[in-house]
């Protein structure tokens, strides 16, 4: 069965510093991978997705993620964090056909220090 | 272009009661999925509706039921509420193409069961 592990429950970075959030997945076939962000009291906003093709995916708000099949990872990165990036980040994995088997990780909470 | 909307935003119920949550999908979308997000956890898939039928269901008891209307809007019903049903309930919509498509999430309904 598919699953997602986000090893870091909470990460704190200084504003302007680089960021990497880790995501490891388990999926029996070609995974479809997503990163979502959730601000306090809000729903989920899609940052980026990987379906196929180039393994380095660009998203909104300056985020990017790299799919590494050999490591079963899909880590999220940003070169310079802004205070407004403080939020909860969720990695999710699904299959190639429809949305019915999407699984989310437990999330990583990002705190940004001034 | 309106995104996914959910009502109500907050709800307080007591154990044993029943609750109905509502969702209107993003314009042009025909598929609605429901997720439960407990505090400190990632969203968990409850079920998905397409063409007014439940297409797929996660590991949730029959107390959780739903409906989709001809205009693609959807309801989530929970009977015999338990304290453990307290959570943020998220609705997501997408367009059924047969393949994995991006889901767009609403802001959620926060349910508190006392």
Short mmCIF file of C-alpha atoms in Angstrom, two decimals:
data_model
loop_
_atom_site.label_atom_id
_atom_site.label_comp_id
_atom_site.label_asym_id
_atom_site.label_seq_id
_atom_site.Cartn_x
_atom_site.Cartn_y
_atom_site.Cartn_z
CA UNK A 1 0.00 0.00 0.00
CA UNK A 2 1.17 3.49 -0.68
CA UNK A 3 2.38 5.71 2.10
CA UNK A 4 4.24 8.95 2.68
CA UNK A 5 6.76 9.74 5.39
CA UNK A 6 7.77 13.25 6.29
CA UNK A 7 10.61 12.70 8.76
CA UNK A 8 10.69 16.22 10.13
CA UNK A 9 7.73 17.23 12.27
CA UNK A 10 8.96 20.78 12.80
CA UNK A 11 11.69 22.82 11.13
CA UNK A 12 12.88 26.31 12.01
CA UNK A 13 14.89 28.41 9.55
CA UNK A 14 15.96 32.02 9.49
CA UNK A 15 14.42 34.37 6.97
CA UNK A 16 16.58 34.41 3.84
CA UNK A 17 18.05 30.99 4.53
CA UNK A 18 17.54 28.02 2.25
CA UNK A 19 14.97 25.34 2.98
CA UNK A 20 14.64 21.66 2.27
CA UNK A 21 11.66 19.60 3.45
CA UNK A 22 11.99 15.86 3.14
CA UNK A 23 9.44 13.45 1.76
CA UNK A 24 9.81 9.71 1.27
CA UNK A 25 7.12 7.67 -0.37
CA UNK A 26 6.19 4.06 -0.85
CA UNK A 27 4.27 3.17 -3.96
CA UNK A 28 4.20 0.06 -6.10
CA UNK A 29 4.07 1.78 -9.46
CA UNK A 30 4.94 5.14 -10.92
CA UNK A 31 3.96 7.65 -8.27
CA UNK A 32 2.20 10.92 -8.80
CA UNK A 33 3.59 13.29 -6.18
CA UNK A 34 2.35 16.52 -4.75
CA UNK A 35 3.35 19.18 -2.25
CA UNK A 36 0.63 21.21 -0.57
CA UNK A 37 0.88 24.09 1.90
CA UNK A 38 -1.62 24.85 4.64
CA UNK A 39 -1.66 28.12 6.53
CA UNK A 40 -3.31 28.18 9.97
CA UNK A 41 -7.06 27.71 9.71
CA UNK A 42 -6.91 27.33 5.95
CA UNK A 43 -7.35 24.58 3.39
CA UNK A 44 -4.58 23.13 1.28
CA UNK A 45 -2.94 25.00 -1.57
CA UNK A 46 -1.05 23.10 -4.25
CA UNK A 47 2.60 24.16 -4.50
CA UNK A 48 3.71 21.76 -7.21
CA UNK A 49 3.19 18.30 -8.63
CA UNK A 50 5.17 15.62 -10.42
CA UNK A 51 3.46 13.33 -12.88
CA UNK A 52 6.24 12.48 -15.34
CA UNK A 53 9.08 13.99 -17.33
CA UNK A 54 11.69 16.30 -15.87
CA UNK A 55 12.45 15.20 -12.32
CA UNK A 56 13.01 18.78 -11.16
CA UNK A 57 9.64 20.46 -10.81
CA UNK A 58 9.04 24.16 -10.39
CA UNK A 59 6.10 25.39 -8.39
CA UNK A 60 4.53 28.55 -7.11
CA UNK A 61 6.08 30.95 -4.58
CA UNK A 62 9.62 30.02 -5.64
CA UNK A 63 9.44 26.40 -4.53
CA UNK A 64 10.88 23.46 -6.40
CA UNK A 65 11.03 19.72 -5.78
CA UNK A 66 13.16 16.92 -7.13
CA UNK A 67 11.88 13.41 -7.75
CA UNK A 68 14.52 10.76 -7.05
CA UNK A 69 13.18 7.32 -7.87
CA UNK A 70 16.27 5.51 -6.52
CA UNK A 71 15.75 7.11 -3.12
CA UNK A 72 11.92 7.14 -3.19
CA UNK A 73 12.10 10.80 -2.33
CA UNK A 74 10.44 14.00 -3.41
CA UNK A 75 12.07 16.77 -1.36
CA UNK A 76 10.82 20.33 -1.45
CA UNK A 77 13.31 23.19 -1.66
CA UNK A 78 13.40 26.95 -1.64
CA UNK A 79 16.61 28.97 -1.94
CA UNK A 80 15.52 31.87 0.26
CA UNK A 81 12.69 31.62 2.76
CA UNK A 82 10.34 34.51 3.46
CA UNK A 83 8.45 35.05 6.72
CA UNK A 84 5.20 34.40 4.85
CA UNK A 85 6.33 30.84 4.11
CA UNK A 86 5.65 29.84 7.72
CA UNK A 87 2.97 27.17 7.43
CA UNK A 88 2.38 23.40 7.43
CA UNK A 89 3.64 21.52 4.41
CA UNK A 90 2.21 18.22 3.23
CA UNK A 91 3.61 15.75 0.75
CA UNK A 92 1.14 13.41 -0.97
CA UNK A 93 1.35 10.43 -3.32
CA UNK A 94 -1.24 9.01 -5.68
CA UNK A 95 -1.56 6.65 -8.58
CA UNK A 96 -1.87 7.42 -12.27
CA UNK A 97 -5.60 6.82 -12.49
CA UNK A 98 -8.01 9.23 -10.78
CA UNK A 99 -7.61 10.63 -7.32
CA UNK A 100 -9.04 7.93 -5.19
CA UNK A 101 -5.87 6.61 -3.64
CA UNK A 102 -4.08 9.79 -2.63
CA UNK A 103 -2.19 9.49 0.64
CA UNK A 104 -0.77 12.38 2.64
CA UNK A 105 2.14 12.56 5.00
CA UNK A 106 1.70 13.86 8.53
CA UNK A 107 3.13 17.22 7.58
CA UNK A 108 6.12 19.40 8.47
CA UNK A 109 5.54 22.62 10.32
CA UNK A 110 7.84 25.42 9.18
CA UNK A 111 8.72 28.28 11.49
CA UNK A 112 10.62 31.25 10.06
CA UNK A 113 12.82 33.29 12.40
CA UNK A 114 13.27 36.99 11.64
CA UNK B 1 -13.73 31.93 -11.02
CA UNK B 2 -14.90 30.68 -7.64
CA UNK B 3 -12.78 28.06 -6.01
CA UNK B 4 -14.00 25.25 -3.79
CA UNK B 5 -16.36 26.50 -1.11
CA UNK B 6 -17.48 24.74 2.06
CA UNK B 7 -20.11 25.44 4.67
CA UNK B 8 -20.32 25.93 7.52
CA UNK B 9 -16.84 27.06 8.55
CA UNK B 10 -17.22 25.87 12.12
CA UNK B 11 -19.63 23.54 13.86
CA UNK B 12 -20.09 22.31 17.42
CA UNK B 13 -22.08 19.14 18.09
CA UNK B 14 -22.53 16.73 20.95
CA UNK B 15 -21.91 13.00 20.96
CA UNK B 16 -24.61 10.98 19.26
CA UNK B 17 -25.80 13.81 17.06
CA UNK B 18 -25.73 13.90 13.30
CA UNK B 19 -24.02 16.51 11.10
CA UNK B 20 -24.13 17.53 7.44
CA UNK B 21 -21.29 19.38 5.76
CA UNK B 22 -21.56 20.95 2.33
CA UNK B 23 -19.17 21.51 -0.54
CA UNK B 24 -19.39 23.30 -3.88
CA UNK B 25 -16.66 22.31 -6.33
CA UNK B 26 -14.53 24.61 -8.40
CA UNK B 27 -16.24 25.69 -11.60
CA UNK B 28 -15.87 23.03 -14.30
CA UNK B 29 -15.05 20.23 -11.88
CA UNK B 30 -17.24 17.15 -11.62
CA UNK B 31 -15.54 15.06 -8.94
CA UNK B 32 -15.60 15.71 -5.22
CA UNK B 33 -13.47 14.03 -2.57
CA UNK B 34 -13.76 14.36 1.19
CA UNK B 35 -10.93 14.19 3.68
CA UNK B 36 -10.71 14.19 7.45
CA UNK B 37 -7.77 16.01 8.99
CA UNK B 38 -7.32 15.38 12.69
CA UNK B 39 -5.25 17.84 14.70
CA UNK B 40 -1.57 17.47 13.91
CA UNK B 41 -2.17 14.95 11.13
CA UNK B 42 -2.33 14.91 7.38
CA UNK B 43 -5.65 14.58 5.58
CA UNK B 44 -7.15 11.10 5.34
CA UNK B 45 -9.32 10.12 2.40
CA UNK B 46 -12.96 9.43 3.30
CA UNK B 47 -14.61 8.95 -0.08
CA UNK B 48 -14.99 10.32 -3.57
CA UNK B 49 -18.11 11.12 -5.58
CA UNK B 50 -18.49 11.21 -9.32
CA UNK B 51 -21.68 11.21 -11.36
CA UNK B 52 -23.68 11.24 -8.13
CA UNK B 53 -22.22 7.94 -6.99
CA UNK B 54 -19.61 7.00 -4.44
CA UNK B 55 -16.69 5.84 -6.55
CA UNK B 56 -14.14 5.01 -3.91
CA UNK B 57 -14.04 4.86 -0.14
CA UNK B 58 -11.29 5.02 2.43
CA UNK B 59 -11.15 3.24 5.75
CA UNK B 60 -14.07 4.98 7.42
CA UNK B 61 -17.17 3.41 9.02
CA UNK B 62 -20.63 3.51 7.53
CA UNK B 63 -21.50 6.35 9.89
CA UNK B 64 -19.84 8.49 7.23
CA UNK B 65 -21.99 8.86 4.15
CA UNK B 66 -22.27 11.30 1.35
CA UNK B 67 -24.20 12.54 -1.59
CA UNK B 68 -23.50 14.35 -4.82
CA UNK B 69 -26.09 16.45 -6.56
CA UNK B 70 -26.63 16.99 -10.30
CA UNK B 71 -24.82 20.34 -10.06
CA UNK B 72 -21.78 18.41 -8.68
CA UNK B 73 -22.03 19.87 -5.20
CA UNK B 74 -21.71 17.38 -2.39
CA UNK B 75 -22.65 16.68 1.20
CA UNK B 76 -20.86 14.71 3.88
CA UNK B 77 -23.06 13.24 6.60
CA UNK B 78 -21.79 11.80 9.84
CA UNK B 79 -24.19 9.95 12.14
CA UNK B 80 -23.83 9.04 15.80
CA UNK B 81 -20.98 11.47 16.33
CA UNK B 82 -18.06 10.41 18.49
CA UNK B 83 -15.53 12.61 20.24
CA UNK B 84 -12.94 11.26 17.79
CA UNK B 85 -14.83 12.73 14.87
CA UNK B 86 -13.60 16.17 15.90
CA UNK B 87 -11.45 17.31 12.99
CA UNK B 88 -11.14 19.62 10.01
CA UNK B 89 -13.14 18.21 7.12
CA UNK B 90 -11.78 19.12 3.73
CA UNK B 91 -13.48 18.92 0.40
CA UNK B 92 -11.48 18.71 -2.80
CA UNK B 93 -12.66 18.90 -6.37
CA UNK B 94 -11.14 17.80 -9.64
CA UNK B 95 -12.07 17.04 -13.22
CA UNK B 96 -12.51 13.39 -14.10
CA UNK B 97 -10.31 12.59 -17.05
CA UNK B 98 -9.56 8.99 -16.16
CA UNK B 99 -6.10 10.00 -15.03
CA UNK B 100 -4.63 11.58 -11.94
CA UNK B 101 -5.66 15.20 -11.89
CA UNK B 102 -4.86 17.98 -9.48
CA UNK B 103 -7.28 18.31 -6.61
CA UNK B 104 -8.24 21.76 -5.41
CA UNK B 105 -9.13 22.03 -1.74
CA UNK B 106 -11.65 24.15 0.05
CA UNK B 107 -10.96 25.95 3.35
CA UNK B 108 -12.58 23.16 5.35
CA UNK B 109 -15.21 22.82 8.04
CA UNK B 110 -13.92 22.52 11.58
CA UNK B 111 -16.12 20.15 13.57
CA UNK B 112 -15.93 19.94 17.33
CA UNK B 113 -17.77 17.13 19.07
CA UNK B 114 -18.37 17.58 22.80
#
